Amino acid sequence: MLISYKFRNYCSFCEMAEFDMLAPANKVKNRFPDNFIETEEGYDILKTAVIIGENAGGKTNFINSLSFLKAMFEDNRPKHAYKSLINFNHLCSQTNPSEYDTMQEFDICIMGESKTIYHYNLQIDEFGIVKEELSYKNVRKGQEKTLVSAQRCEASLRKEEHVIDVFFKVDTSGCSKEVDRMFGQMPSAKGEKALFISKLAILGESRAREFVDWINDKLVVESRNYNYSPFMSIQNEEEELRVIKDFRFLEILRMVDYSICGIEVDDEKPFSESVLVRRTADGKEFSREISRDSGGIREFFAWAVQLFRVVYEDKTIFADEMDRVINPILSERIVAYINGKTHKGQFVFSSHNALHLNLKNYMKEQIYFVTKKRDDLNSELYSLADFPEIRYETTKIYEFYMKGILGGTAFEQA
């Protein structure tokens, strides 16, 4: 489960953006007993969150930052920042490229399946890894123990000549003696580096492997802006086909249309050639291929796979504009469905639907805004909980938002 995530210097985000999935520590959470997962480790972790904001405000960039971080773990190739993904204010020096600030930072805290709490920090620039560290603890108030830390020796980096001659100070003493020994025997070549934590996972370090597995398997980022390798596409197709054939999938799909009573799955083209069977009030049945059904049905059929993964596979899913063609009532039904089930999954989605701004279904900590600042055009991420003047008895949150009081709305150019 995701506990918190922070990042900086990524696309439209300049300063550190902070996001967490922690329920409040006060009595408010007692009004929403289904909205969070209570853990023995001292964390009350939210099941859902929604991110509201104007067009081109930065919602997709926020979600894509997680895609970028996740992609770091998909192979053992060297990692570095890309100038096309650096915040434009950090690339402002047109005359002297050596003054560019290309360092990006990603910081994520999760709870693994063993209930171990992991805290991972990665800093990269155009040359490669600057710093990487993974620590862990067993309870919220416990002391973090460092599993591995790596710090680049800046003295060996001749940036003005754009020469990569990098060495790292690496500490793996938190690992077992055997893993520490094997890691020390690995060749230490100069130049760019792959993630150190991935290497430890390959060597069999159990905590490193659990963290890497969570990033690779439990974290799912659904964004139309990122393409996956052919292998990943094939793998995803097989997993999606397995989900669609599960009898519990139909329960989720029926939220969009309760007349649906069956699915005849097409193994080759499940999202277009599968057939939905409907039953009328008088018991008559008729069938229709998904490709010939409504746009809303086709869209929700795909999203139902992700909802299944949240509830029945304990995935943490970030979805970009999940409800772009889904009506507000169905959106509310989806959130209620996730909250009403017992699981350890999480669903975070961006939306333009301001009707999500209500405190009957959400705690303030579950509502986030992304807004683009007028002065420097940088994106900013913040929670409704940052507005103490907004009380649960207030019924004008939607009006506050539409008037621009809460941010996240487009401004007119002066």
mmCIF file of C-alpha atoms in Angstrom:
data_model
loop_
_atom_site.group_PDB
_atom_site.id
_atom_site.type_symbol
_atom_site.label_atom_id
_atom_site.label_comp_id
_atom_site.label_asym_id
_atom_site.label_seq_id
_atom_site.Cartn_x
_atom_site.Cartn_y
_atom_site.Cartn_z
ATOM 1 C CA MET A 1 0.000 0.000 0.000
ATOM 2 C CA LEU A 2 1.155 3.490 -0.796
ATOM 3 C CA ILE A 3 1.741 5.699 2.236
ATOM 4 C CA SER A 4 3.306 8.777 0.636
ATOM 5 C CA TYR A 5 4.938 10.015 -2.545
ATOM 6 C CA LYS A 6 6.999 13.140 -3.265
ATOM 7 C CA PHE A 7 8.832 14.389 -6.327
ATOM 8 C CA ARG A 8 10.402 17.560 -7.702
ATOM 9 C CA ASN A 9 11.752 19.064 -10.909
ATOM 10 C CA TYR A 10 9.533 17.006 -13.187
ATOM 11 C CA CYS A 11 7.793 18.643 -16.163
ATOM 12 C CA SER A 12 5.512 21.408 -14.863
ATOM 13 C CA PHE A 13 6.408 20.688 -11.211
ATOM 14 C CA CYS A 14 9.364 22.720 -9.989
ATOM 15 C CA GLU A 15 9.374 22.500 -6.182
ATOM 16 C CA MET A 16 8.716 19.371 -4.139
ATOM 17 C CA ALA A 17 5.159 18.093 -4.624
ATOM 18 C CA GLU A 18 3.820 16.005 -1.745
ATOM 19 C CA PHE A 19 1.017 13.449 -1.834
ATOM 20 C CA ASP A 20 0.005 10.960 0.841
ATOM 21 C CA MET A 21 -2.687 8.390 1.495
ATOM 22 C CA LEU A 22 -2.973 8.793 5.264
ATOM 23 C CA ALA A 23 -6.297 9.194 6.996
ATOM 24 C CA PRO A 24 -6.472 12.041 9.532
ATOM 25 C CA ALA A 25 -5.474 11.381 13.097
ATOM 26 C CA ASN A 26 -8.596 13.049 14.501
ATOM 27 C CA LYS A 27 -12.130 11.766 15.078
ATOM 28 C CA VAL A 28 -13.281 12.773 11.608
ATOM 29 C CA LYS A 29 -12.211 9.407 10.248
ATOM 30 C CA ASN A 30 -14.822 7.751 12.469
ATOM 31 C CA ARG A 31 -17.450 9.226 10.129
ATOM 32 C CA PHE A 32 -15.878 7.350 7.215
ATOM 33 C CA PRO A 33 -15.026 3.866 8.560
ATOM 34 C CA ASP A 34 -14.994 2.305 5.082
ATOM 35 C CA ASN A 35 -12.673 4.874 3.504
ATOM 36 C CA PHE A 36 -9.433 3.643 5.043
ATOM 37 C CA ILE A 37 -7.532 0.516 6.006
ATOM 38 C CA GLU A 38 -6.486 0.287 9.623
ATOM 39 C CA THR A 39 -3.150 -1.477 10.058
ATOM 40 C CA GLU A 40 -1.470 -2.973 13.102
ATOM 41 C CA GLU A 41 1.662 -1.007 12.227
ATOM 42 C CA GLY A 42 0.011 2.287 13.209
ATOM 43 C CA TYR A 43 -1.046 3.555 9.771
ATOM 44 C CA ASP A 44 -4.608 4.288 8.712
ATOM 45 C CA ILE A 45 -4.258 4.206 4.929
ATOM 46 C CA LEU A 46 -6.832 5.626 2.536
ATOM 47 C CA LYS A 47 -8.424 3.439 -0.128
ATOM 48 C CA THR A 48 -9.258 6.205 -2.605
ATOM 49 C CA ALA A 49 -8.305 9.753 -3.548
ATOM 50 C CA VAL A 50 -9.318 12.140 -6.318
ATOM 51 C CA ILE A 51 -7.215 14.850 -7.968
ATOM 52 C CA ILE A 52 -9.106 17.843 -9.361
ATOM 53 C CA GLY A 53 -7.723 20.591 -11.570
ATOM 54 C CA GLU A 54 -8.012 22.603 -14.740
ATOM 55 C CA ASN A 55 -6.897 21.490 -18.181
ATOM 56 C CA ALA A 56 -3.105 21.708 -18.638
ATOM 57 C CA GLY A 57 -2.738 22.278 -14.892
ATOM 58 C CA GLY A 58 -0.430 19.323 -14.249
ATOM 59 C CA LYS A 59 -2.650 16.376 -13.267
ATOM 60 C CA THR A 60 -1.270 14.166 -16.011
ATOM 61 C CA ASN A 61 2.301 15.240 -15.207
ATOM 62 C CA PHE A 62 1.760 14.169 -11.600
ATOM 63 C CA ILE A 63 0.585 10.718 -12.650
ATOM 64 C CA ASN A 64 3.264 10.433 -15.334
ATOM 65 C CA SER A 65 5.947 11.121 -12.724
ATOM 66 C CA LEU A 66 4.948 7.807 -11.157
ATOM 67 C CA SER A 67 5.122 6.164 -14.588
ATOM 68 C CA PHE A 68 8.647 7.498 -14.956
ATOM 69 C CA LEU A 69 9.683 6.230 -11.520
ATOM 70 C CA LYS A 70 8.084 2.833 -12.147
ATOM 71 C CA ALA A 71 9.890 2.538 -15.500
ATOM 72 C CA MET A 72 13.207 2.806 -13.629
ATOM 73 C CA PHE A 73 12.559 -0.658 -12.161
ATOM 74 C CA GLU A 74 11.532 -2.446 -15.348
ATOM 75 C CA ASP A 75 15.074 -3.278 -16.457
ATOM 76 C CA ASN A 76 18.667 -3.121 -15.292
ATOM 77 C CA ARG A 77 19.797 -0.417 -17.689
ATOM 78 C CA PRO A 78 21.508 2.809 -16.543
ATOM 79 C CA LYS A 79 19.181 5.509 -15.224
ATOM 80 C CA HIS A 80 19.331 9.250 -15.764
ATOM 81 C CA ALA A 81 17.115 12.312 -16.161
ATOM 82 C CA TYR A 82 15.905 13.539 -19.531
ATOM 83 C CA LYS A 83 15.922 17.229 -20.359
ATOM 84 C CA SER A 84 12.502 16.955 -21.982
ATOM 85 C CA LEU A 85 11.137 15.976 -18.564
ATOM 86 C CA ILE A 86 12.924 18.685 -16.563
ATOM 87 C CA ASN A 87 10.929 21.672 -15.312
ATOM 88 C CA PHE A 88 11.356 24.507 -17.819
ATOM 89 C CA ASN A 89 12.390 27.014 -15.119
ATOM 90 C CA HIS A 90 15.408 24.816 -14.385
ATOM 91 C CA LEU A 91 16.467 24.977 -18.029
ATOM 92 C CA CYS A 92 16.282 28.744 -18.245
ATOM 93 C CA SER A 93 19.945 29.392 -19.020
ATOM 94 C CA GLN A 94 20.090 29.451 -22.822
ATOM 95 C CA THR A 95 23.693 30.692 -22.963
ATOM 96 C CA ASN A 96 25.328 28.342 -20.477
ATOM 97 C CA PRO A 97 23.927 24.781 -20.400
ATOM 98 C CA SER A 98 26.265 23.898 -17.538
ATOM 99 C CA GLU A 99 24.003 25.987 -15.300
ATOM 100 C CA TYR A 100 20.995 23.774 -15.985
ATOM 101 C CA ASP A 101 19.571 22.116 -12.881
ATOM 102 C CA THR A 102 18.726 18.667 -14.177
ATOM 103 C CA MET A 103 18.512 16.863 -10.841
ATOM 104 C CA GLN A 104 15.176 15.239 -10.131
ATOM 105 C CA GLU A 105 14.114 13.645 -6.869
ATOM 106 C CA PHE A 106 11.568 10.910 -6.207
ATOM 107 C CA ASP A 107 10.639 9.795 -2.707
ATOM 108 C CA ILE A 108 8.139 7.031 -1.975
ATOM 109 C CA CYS A 109 6.993 5.264 1.196
ATOM 110 C CA ILE A 110 5.020 2.016 0.991
ATOM 111 C CA MET A 111 3.918 -0.930 3.101
ATOM 112 C CA GLY A 112 4.906 -4.279 1.611
ATOM 113 C CA GLU A 113 3.005 -7.546 1.811
ATOM 114 C CA SER A 114 5.130 -8.566 4.816
ATOM 115 C CA LYS A 115 3.865 -5.361 6.498
ATOM 116 C CA THR A 116 7.365 -3.913 6.420
ATOM 117 C CA ILE A 117 7.383 -0.151 5.812
ATOM 118 C CA TYR A 118 9.842 0.908 3.105
ATOM 119 C CA HIS A 119 11.133 4.417 2.410
ATOM 120 C CA TYR A 120 12.924 4.873 -0.897
ATOM 121 C CA ASN A 121 14.663 8.009 -2.166
ATOM 122 C CA LEU A 122 16.159 8.417 -5.627
ATOM 123 C CA GLN A 123 17.942 11.456 -7.030
ATOM 124 C CA ILE A 124 19.064 11.516 -10.662
ATOM 125 C CA ASP A 125 20.402 14.041 -13.139
ATOM 126 C CA GLU A 126 21.365 13.996 -16.819
ATOM 127 C CA PHE A 127 24.492 11.961 -16.017
ATOM 128 C CA GLY A 128 22.855 9.249 -13.905
ATOM 129 C CA ILE A 129 22.140 8.432 -10.298
ATOM 130 C CA VAL A 130 23.164 11.075 -7.767
ATOM 131 C CA LYS A 131 21.838 9.376 -4.651
ATOM 132 C CA GLU A 132 19.812 6.283 -3.865
ATOM 133 C CA GLU A 133 18.682 4.970 -0.499
ATOM 134 C CA LEU A 134 16.239 2.380 0.813
ATOM 135 C CA SER A 135 15.394 2.163 4.487
ATOM 136 C CA TYR A 136 12.775 0.184 6.373
ATOM 137 C CA LYS A 137 10.996 -0.189 9.699
ATOM 138 C CA ASN A 138 8.316 -2.424 11.196
ATOM 139 C CA VAL A 139 5.996 0.102 12.868
ATOM 140 C CA ARG A 140 5.078 3.709 12.194
ATOM 141 C CA LYS A 141 6.924 5.090 15.214
ATOM 142 C CA GLY A 142 9.910 2.799 14.744
ATOM 143 C CA GLN A 143 13.381 3.906 13.771
ATOM 144 C CA GLU A 144 14.239 3.532 10.100
ATOM 145 C CA LYS A 145 17.147 1.209 9.318
ATOM 146 C CA THR A 146 19.141 1.727 6.150
ATOM 147 C CA LEU A 147 19.268 -1.292 3.868
ATOM 148 C CA VAL A 148 21.384 0.309 1.147
ATOM 149 C CA SER A 149 22.659 3.789 0.382
ATOM 150 C CA ALA A 150 24.659 5.043 -2.579
ATOM 151 C CA GLN A 151 26.100 8.527 -3.049
ATOM 152 C CA ARG A 152 27.853 9.674 -6.202
ATOM 153 C CA CYS A 153 31.309 11.154 -5.724
ATOM 154 C CA GLU A 154 30.834 14.537 -7.370
ATOM 155 C CA ALA A 155 34.582 15.200 -7.550
ATOM 156 C CA SER A 156 34.884 12.639 -10.336
ATOM 157 C CA LEU A 157 32.193 14.294 -12.461
ATOM 158 C CA ARG A 158 33.658 16.802 -14.932
ATOM 159 C CA LYS A 159 30.437 18.478 -15.948
ATOM 160 C CA GLU A 160 31.995 21.343 -17.862
ATOM 161 C CA GLU A 161 33.540 18.797 -20.240
ATOM 162 C CA HIS A 162 30.434 16.606 -20.172
ATOM 163 C CA VAL A 163 32.626 13.652 -19.230
ATOM 164 C CA ILE A 164 31.157 10.850 -17.162
ATOM 165 C CA ASP A 165 33.733 9.377 -14.830
ATOM 166 C CA VAL A 166 31.594 8.386 -11.866
ATOM 167 C CA PHE A 167 32.308 6.490 -8.672
ATOM 168 C CA PHE A 168 29.913 5.807 -5.812
ATOM 169 C CA LYS A 169 30.219 5.481 -2.093
ATOM 170 C CA VAL A 170 27.974 2.491 -1.448
ATOM 171 C CA ASP A 171 26.913 1.064 1.913
ATOM 172 C CA THR A 172 25.167 -2.323 1.902
ATOM 173 C CA SER A 173 25.959 -3.198 5.515
ATOM 174 C CA GLY A 174 22.224 -3.348 6.243
ATOM 175 C CA CYS A 175 21.958 -6.443 4.062
ATOM 176 C CA SER A 176 22.871 -9.967 5.095
ATOM 177 C CA LYS A 177 26.573 -10.797 5.147
ATOM 178 C CA GLU A 178 26.200 -13.084 2.148
ATOM 179 C CA VAL A 179 24.445 -10.458 0.019
ATOM 180 C CA ASP A 180 26.921 -7.810 1.164
ATOM 181 C CA ARG A 181 29.783 -10.095 0.130
ATOM 182 C CA MET A 182 28.272 -10.884 -3.294
ATOM 183 C CA PHE A 183 27.524 -7.233 -3.945
ATOM 184 C CA GLY A 184 31.130 -6.335 -3.129
ATOM 185 C CA GLN A 185 32.329 -8.836 -5.738
ATOM 186 C CA MET A 186 30.254 -7.319 -8.524
ATOM 187 C CA PRO A 187 32.249 -5.340 -11.101
ATOM 188 C CA SER A 188 32.272 -1.628 -10.352
ATOM 189 C CA ALA A 189 32.534 -0.068 -13.786
ATOM 190 C CA LYS A 190 32.836 3.629 -14.389
ATOM 191 C CA GLY A 191 30.004 5.540 -16.002
ATOM 192 C CA GLU A 192 26.250 5.420 -15.693
ATOM 193 C CA LYS A 193 24.640 3.001 -13.254
ATOM 194 C CA ALA A 194 21.474 0.959 -12.964
ATOM 195 C CA LEU A 195 19.522 1.098 -9.716
ATOM 196 C CA PHE A 196 21.466 -0.373 -6.821
ATOM 197 C CA ILE A 197 18.265 -1.643 -5.219
ATOM 198 C CA SER A 198 17.485 -3.667 -8.355
ATOM 199 C CA LYS A 199 20.900 -5.303 -8.182
ATOM 200 C CA LEU A 200 20.297 -6.287 -4.555
ATOM 201 C CA ALA A 201 16.933 -7.759 -5.509
ATOM 202 C CA ILE A 202 18.631 -9.860 -8.202
ATOM 203 C CA LEU A 203 21.137 -11.081 -5.606
ATOM 204 C CA GLY A 204 18.242 -12.320 -3.485
ATOM 205 C CA GLU A 205 18.048 -9.679 -0.746
ATOM 206 C CA SER A 206 14.506 -10.343 0.496
ATOM 207 C CA ARG A 207 13.620 -6.782 1.532
ATOM 208 C CA ALA A 208 15.004 -5.297 -1.675
ATOM 209 C CA ARG A 209 13.066 -7.871 -3.680
ATOM 210 C CA GLU A 210 9.821 -7.141 -1.812
ATOM 211 C CA PHE A 211 10.126 -3.418 -2.495
ATOM 212 C CA VAL A 212 11.043 -3.890 -6.176
ATOM 213 C CA ASP A 213 8.202 -6.396 -6.613
ATOM 214 C CA TRP A 214 5.736 -3.894 -5.153
ATOM 215 C CA ILE A 215 6.837 -1.223 -7.624
ATOM 216 C CA ASN A 216 6.707 -3.642 -10.559
ATOM 217 C CA ASP A 217 3.567 -5.597 -9.676
ATOM 218 C CA LYS A 218 1.429 -3.730 -7.155
ATOM 219 C CA LEU A 219 1.817 -0.199 -8.510
ATOM 220 C CA VAL A 220 -0.221 0.286 -11.695
ATOM 221 C CA VAL A 221 -0.179 3.601 -13.541
ATOM 222 C CA GLU A 222 -2.812 4.035 -16.240
ATOM 223 C CA SER A 223 -1.836 6.960 -18.431
ATOM 224 C CA ARG A 224 -2.435 7.406 -22.143
ATOM 225 C CA ASN A 225 0.881 9.227 -22.475
ATOM 226 C CA TYR A 226 3.167 6.259 -21.823
ATOM 227 C CA ASN A 227 3.720 3.260 -24.072
ATOM 228 C CA TYR A 228 5.071 -0.044 -22.876
ATOM 229 C CA SER A 229 7.394 -2.509 -24.542
ATOM 230 C CA PRO A 230 5.881 -5.326 -26.665
ATOM 231 C CA PHE A 231 6.675 -7.776 -23.862
ATOM 232 C CA MET A 232 4.825 -5.660 -21.322
ATOM 233 C CA SER A 233 1.876 -5.350 -23.697
ATOM 234 C CA ILE A 234 1.646 -9.107 -24.138
ATOM 235 C CA GLN A 235 1.968 -9.636 -20.397
ATOM 236 C CA ASN A 236 -0.759 -7.094 -19.693
ATOM 237 C CA GLU A 237 -3.083 -8.644 -22.259
ATOM 238 C CA GLU A 238 -2.792 -12.068 -20.670
ATOM 239 C CA GLU A 239 -3.437 -10.682 -17.198
ATOM 240 C CA GLU A 240 -6.423 -8.674 -18.425
ATOM 241 C CA LEU A 241 -7.910 -11.738 -20.131
ATOM 242 C CA ARG A 242 -7.606 -13.693 -16.898
ATOM 243 C CA VAL A 243 -9.439 -10.919 -15.010
ATOM 244 C CA ILE A 244 -12.257 -10.687 -17.558
ATOM 245 C CA LYS A 245 -12.886 -14.419 -17.289
ATOM 246 C CA ASP A 246 -13.160 -14.242 -13.488
ATOM 247 C CA PHE A 247 -16.820 -14.447 -12.398
ATOM 248 C CA ARG A 248 -16.312 -11.512 -10.007
ATOM 249 C CA PHE A 249 -15.535 -9.234 -12.945
ATOM 250 C CA LEU A 250 -19.186 -9.324 -13.997
ATOM 251 C CA GLU A 251 -20.235 -7.879 -10.641
ATOM 252 C CA ILE A 252 -18.072 -4.815 -11.314
ATOM 253 C CA LEU A 253 -19.139 -4.457 -14.933
ATOM 254 C CA ARG A 254 -22.821 -4.489 -13.982
ATOM 255 C CA MET A 255 -22.370 -1.168 -12.179
ATOM 256 C CA VAL A 256 -22.519 0.537 -15.576
ATOM 257 C CA ASP A 257 -25.640 -1.381 -16.688
ATOM 258 C CA TYR A 258 -27.516 -3.766 -14.390
ATOM 259 C CA SER A 259 -29.225 -5.471 -17.363
ATOM 260 C CA ILE A 260 -25.880 -7.131 -18.224
ATOM 261 C CA CYS A 261 -26.075 -10.751 -17.088
ATOM 262 C CA GLY A 262 -23.170 -12.424 -18.872
ATOM 263 C CA ILE A 263 -19.979 -12.060 -20.915
ATOM 264 C CA GLU A 264 -18.878 -14.238 -23.815
ATOM 265 C CA VAL A 265 -15.155 -13.512 -23.871
ATOM 266 C CA ASP A 266 -13.215 -13.396 -27.126
ATOM 267 C CA ASP A 267 -9.674 -14.584 -26.381
ATOM 268 C CA GLU A 268 -8.114 -12.763 -29.322
ATOM 269 C CA LYS A 269 -9.842 -9.374 -28.999
ATOM 270 C CA PRO A 270 -11.450 -9.270 -25.546
ATOM 271 C CA PHE A 271 -12.024 -5.495 -25.517
ATOM 272 C CA SER A 272 -13.773 -5.311 -28.884
ATOM 273 C CA GLU A 273 -15.105 -8.707 -29.931
ATOM 274 C CA SER A 274 -16.324 -9.996 -26.566
ATOM 275 C CA VAL A 275 -20.102 -10.166 -26.341
ATOM 276 C CA LEU A 276 -22.228 -8.707 -23.547
ATOM 277 C CA VAL A 277 -25.444 -10.558 -22.752
ATOM 278 C CA ARG A 278 -28.353 -8.502 -21.401
ATOM 279 C CA ARG A 279 -31.653 -9.542 -19.888
ATOM 280 C CA THR A 280 -34.800 -7.432 -20.024
ATOM 281 C CA ALA A 281 -37.315 -7.099 -17.202
ATOM 282 C CA ASP A 282 -39.540 -9.767 -18.786
ATOM 283 C CA GLY A 283 -36.667 -12.275 -18.994
ATOM 284 C CA LYS A 284 -35.703 -11.930 -22.662
ATOM 285 C CA GLU A 285 -31.999 -11.991 -23.494
ATOM 286 C CA PHE A 286 -30.063 -10.331 -26.303
ATOM 287 C CA SER A 287 -26.361 -9.998 -27.106
ATOM 288 C CA ARG A 288 -24.114 -7.309 -28.553
ATOM 289 C CA GLU A 289 -20.405 -7.094 -29.303
ATOM 290 C CA ILE A 290 -18.549 -4.515 -27.233
ATOM 291 C CA SER A 291 -17.321 -2.756 -30.378
ATOM 292 C CA ARG A 292 -20.961 -2.068 -31.269
ATOM 293 C CA ASP A 293 -21.955 -0.961 -27.793
ATOM 294 C CA SER A 294 -21.975 2.587 -26.414
ATOM 295 C CA GLY A 295 -18.767 4.531 -25.809
ATOM 296 C CA GLY A 296 -19.430 4.564 -22.082
ATOM 297 C CA ILE A 297 -19.752 0.769 -21.976
ATOM 298 C CA ARG A 298 -16.542 0.284 -23.951
ATOM 299 C CA GLU A 299 -14.675 2.714 -21.707
ATOM 300 C CA PHE A 300 -15.957 1.240 -18.469
ATOM 301 C CA PHE A 301 -15.243 -2.325 -19.613
ATOM 302 C CA ALA A 302 -11.545 -1.411 -19.637
ATOM 303 C CA TRP A 303 -11.690 0.434 -16.332
ATOM 304 C CA ALA A 304 -13.525 -2.469 -14.692
ATOM 305 C CA VAL A 305 -10.325 -4.495 -15.090
ATOM 306 C CA GLN A 306 -8.454 -1.944 -12.985
ATOM 307 C CA LEU A 307 -11.182 -1.839 -10.350
ATOM 308 C CA PHE A 308 -10.957 -5.633 -10.119
ATOM 309 C CA ARG A 309 -7.223 -5.345 -9.519
ATOM 310 C CA VAL A 310 -7.776 -2.882 -6.687
ATOM 311 C CA VAL A 311 -10.387 -4.940 -4.851
ATOM 312 C CA TYR A 312 -9.229 -8.500 -5.528
ATOM 313 C CA GLU A 313 -5.485 -8.167 -6.150
ATOM 314 C CA ASP A 314 -4.642 -5.327 -3.737
ATOM 315 C CA LYS A 315 -3.123 -3.157 -6.461
ATOM 316 C CA THR A 316 -2.431 0.551 -6.017
ATOM 317 C CA ILE A 317 -3.726 2.153 -9.196
ATOM 318 C CA PHE A 318 -3.268 5.708 -10.440
ATOM 319 C CA ALA A 319 -5.678 6.496 -13.248
ATOM 320 C CA ASP A 320 -5.528 9.564 -15.458
ATOM 321 C CA GLU A 321 -9.022 10.969 -16.124
ATOM 322 C CA MET A 322 -10.853 7.780 -15.238
ATOM 323 C CA ASP A 323 -14.274 9.392 -15.525
ATOM 324 C CA ARG A 324 -13.793 11.413 -18.711
ATOM 325 C CA VAL A 325 -16.764 9.573 -20.297
ATOM 326 C CA ILE A 326 -18.380 8.251 -17.120
ATOM 327 C CA ASN A 327 -21.310 10.080 -15.595
ATOM 328 C CA PRO A 328 -21.043 11.464 -12.031
ATOM 329 C CA ILE A 329 -23.467 8.894 -10.583
ATOM 330 C CA LEU A 330 -21.354 5.999 -11.867
ATOM 331 C CA SER A 331 -18.189 7.667 -10.577
ATOM 332 C CA GLU A 332 -19.746 7.902 -7.141
ATOM 333 C CA ARG A 333 -20.854 4.277 -7.383
ATOM 334 C CA ILE A 334 -17.296 3.187 -8.236
ATOM 335 C CA VAL A 335 -15.812 4.953 -5.205
ATOM 336 C CA ALA A 336 -18.522 3.520 -2.948
ATOM 337 C CA TYR A 337 -17.836 0.029 -4.316
ATOM 338 C CA ILE A 338 -14.098 0.252 -3.585
ATOM 339 C CA ASN A 339 -14.677 1.667 -0.110
ATOM 340 C CA GLY A 340 -17.323 -0.945 0.684
ATOM 341 C CA LYS A 341 -15.048 -3.932 0.044
ATOM 342 C CA THR A 342 -12.457 -5.381 2.402
ATOM 343 C CA HIS A 343 -9.074 -5.287 0.687
ATOM 344 C CA LYS A 344 -5.679 -3.584 0.694
ATOM 345 C CA GLY A 345 -5.897 -1.959 -2.708
ATOM 346 C CA GLN A 346 -5.982 1.768 -3.512
ATOM 347 C CA PHE A 347 -7.492 3.773 -6.338
ATOM 348 C CA VAL A 348 -6.332 7.321 -7.117
ATOM 349 C CA PHE A 349 -7.748 9.105 -10.142
ATOM 350 C CA SER A 350 -7.620 12.524 -11.727
ATOM 351 C CA SER A 351 -10.837 14.178 -12.804
ATOM 352 C CA HIS A 352 -12.451 17.313 -14.208
ATOM 353 C CA ASN A 353 -15.670 16.450 -12.410
ATOM 354 C CA ALA A 354 -16.116 19.064 -9.678
ATOM 355 C CA LEU A 355 -19.028 17.055 -8.241
ATOM 356 C CA HIS A 356 -16.406 14.941 -6.480
ATOM 357 C CA LEU A 357 -15.927 17.952 -4.222
ATOM 358 C CA ASN A 358 -18.193 16.748 -1.471
ATOM 359 C CA LEU A 359 -17.543 15.733 2.105
ATOM 360 C CA LYS A 360 -20.232 13.090 2.206
ATOM 361 C CA ASN A 361 -18.158 10.541 0.298
ATOM 362 C CA TYR A 362 -14.638 11.829 0.946
ATOM 363 C CA MET A 363 -12.539 13.040 3.809
ATOM 364 C CA LYS A 364 -10.655 16.269 3.109
ATOM 365 C CA GLU A 365 -7.442 14.239 2.944
ATOM 366 C CA GLN A 366 -8.870 12.322 -0.040
ATOM 367 C CA ILE A 367 -9.361 15.398 -2.219
ATOM 368 C CA TYR A 368 -6.331 16.915 -3.940
ATOM 369 C CA PHE A 369 -5.981 19.868 -6.259
ATOM 370 C CA VAL A 370 -3.445 20.575 -8.974
ATOM 371 C CA THR A 371 -3.210 24.187 -10.045
ATOM 372 C CA LYS A 372 -0.913 26.153 -12.326
ATOM 373 C CA LYS A 373 0.470 29.280 -10.696
ATOM 374 C CA ARG A 374 0.004 32.465 -12.667
ATOM 375 C CA ASP A 375 3.431 34.004 -11.970
ATOM 376 C CA ASP A 376 5.761 31.207 -13.103
ATOM 377 C CA LEU A 377 3.361 28.638 -14.672
ATOM 378 C CA ASN A 378 4.584 25.923 -12.314
ATOM 379 C CA SER A 379 2.162 23.268 -11.088
ATOM 380 C CA GLU A 380 1.331 22.952 -7.431
ATOM 381 C CA LEU A 381 -0.235 19.966 -5.626
ATOM 382 C CA TYR A 382 -2.126 20.316 -2.345
ATOM 383 C CA SER A 383 -4.962 18.762 -0.358
ATOM 384 C CA LEU A 384 -8.324 20.120 0.742
ATOM 385 C CA ALA A 385 -7.045 19.363 4.244
ATOM 386 C CA ASP A 386 -4.714 22.345 3.786
ATOM 387 C CA PHE A 387 -7.770 24.598 4.143
ATOM 388 C CA PRO A 388 -8.676 24.549 7.867
ATOM 389 C CA GLU A 389 -11.489 27.013 7.211
ATOM 390 C CA ILE A 390 -13.310 24.334 5.199
ATOM 391 C CA ARG A 391 -15.456 22.424 7.661
ATOM 392 C CA TYR A 392 -17.382 19.214 7.173
ATOM 393 C CA GLU A 393 -20.598 21.037 7.868
ATOM 394 C CA THR A 394 -19.886 23.331 4.912
ATOM 395 C CA THR A 395 -22.010 22.513 1.870
ATOM 396 C CA LYS A 396 -20.500 25.049 -0.530
ATOM 397 C CA ILE A 397 -17.235 23.357 -1.480
ATOM 398 C CA TYR A 398 -18.334 23.114 -5.107
ATOM 399 C CA GLU A 399 -19.138 26.830 -5.109
ATOM 400 C CA PHE A 400 -15.818 27.699 -3.477
ATOM 401 C CA TYR A 401 -14.015 25.771 -6.204
ATOM 402 C CA MET A 402 -15.975 27.322 -9.069
ATOM 403 C CA LYS A 403 -15.189 30.783 -7.717
ATOM 404 C CA GLY A 404 -11.466 29.979 -7.687
ATOM 405 C CA ILE A 405 -11.151 30.107 -3.885
ATOM 406 C CA LEU A 406 -9.613 26.618 -3.721
ATOM 407 C CA GLY A 407 -7.450 26.983 -6.832
ATOM 408 C CA GLY A 408 -7.319 24.387 -9.571
ATOM 409 C CA THR A 409 -9.268 26.533 -12.021
ATOM 410 C CA ALA A 410 -7.980 28.244 -15.146
ATOM 411 C CA PHE A 411 -7.077 31.916 -14.841
ATOM 412 C CA GLU A 412 -7.602 34.584 -17.450
ATOM 413 C CA GLN A 413 -4.519 36.219 -18.896
ATOM 414 C CA ALA A 414 -4.252 39.823 -17.737
#
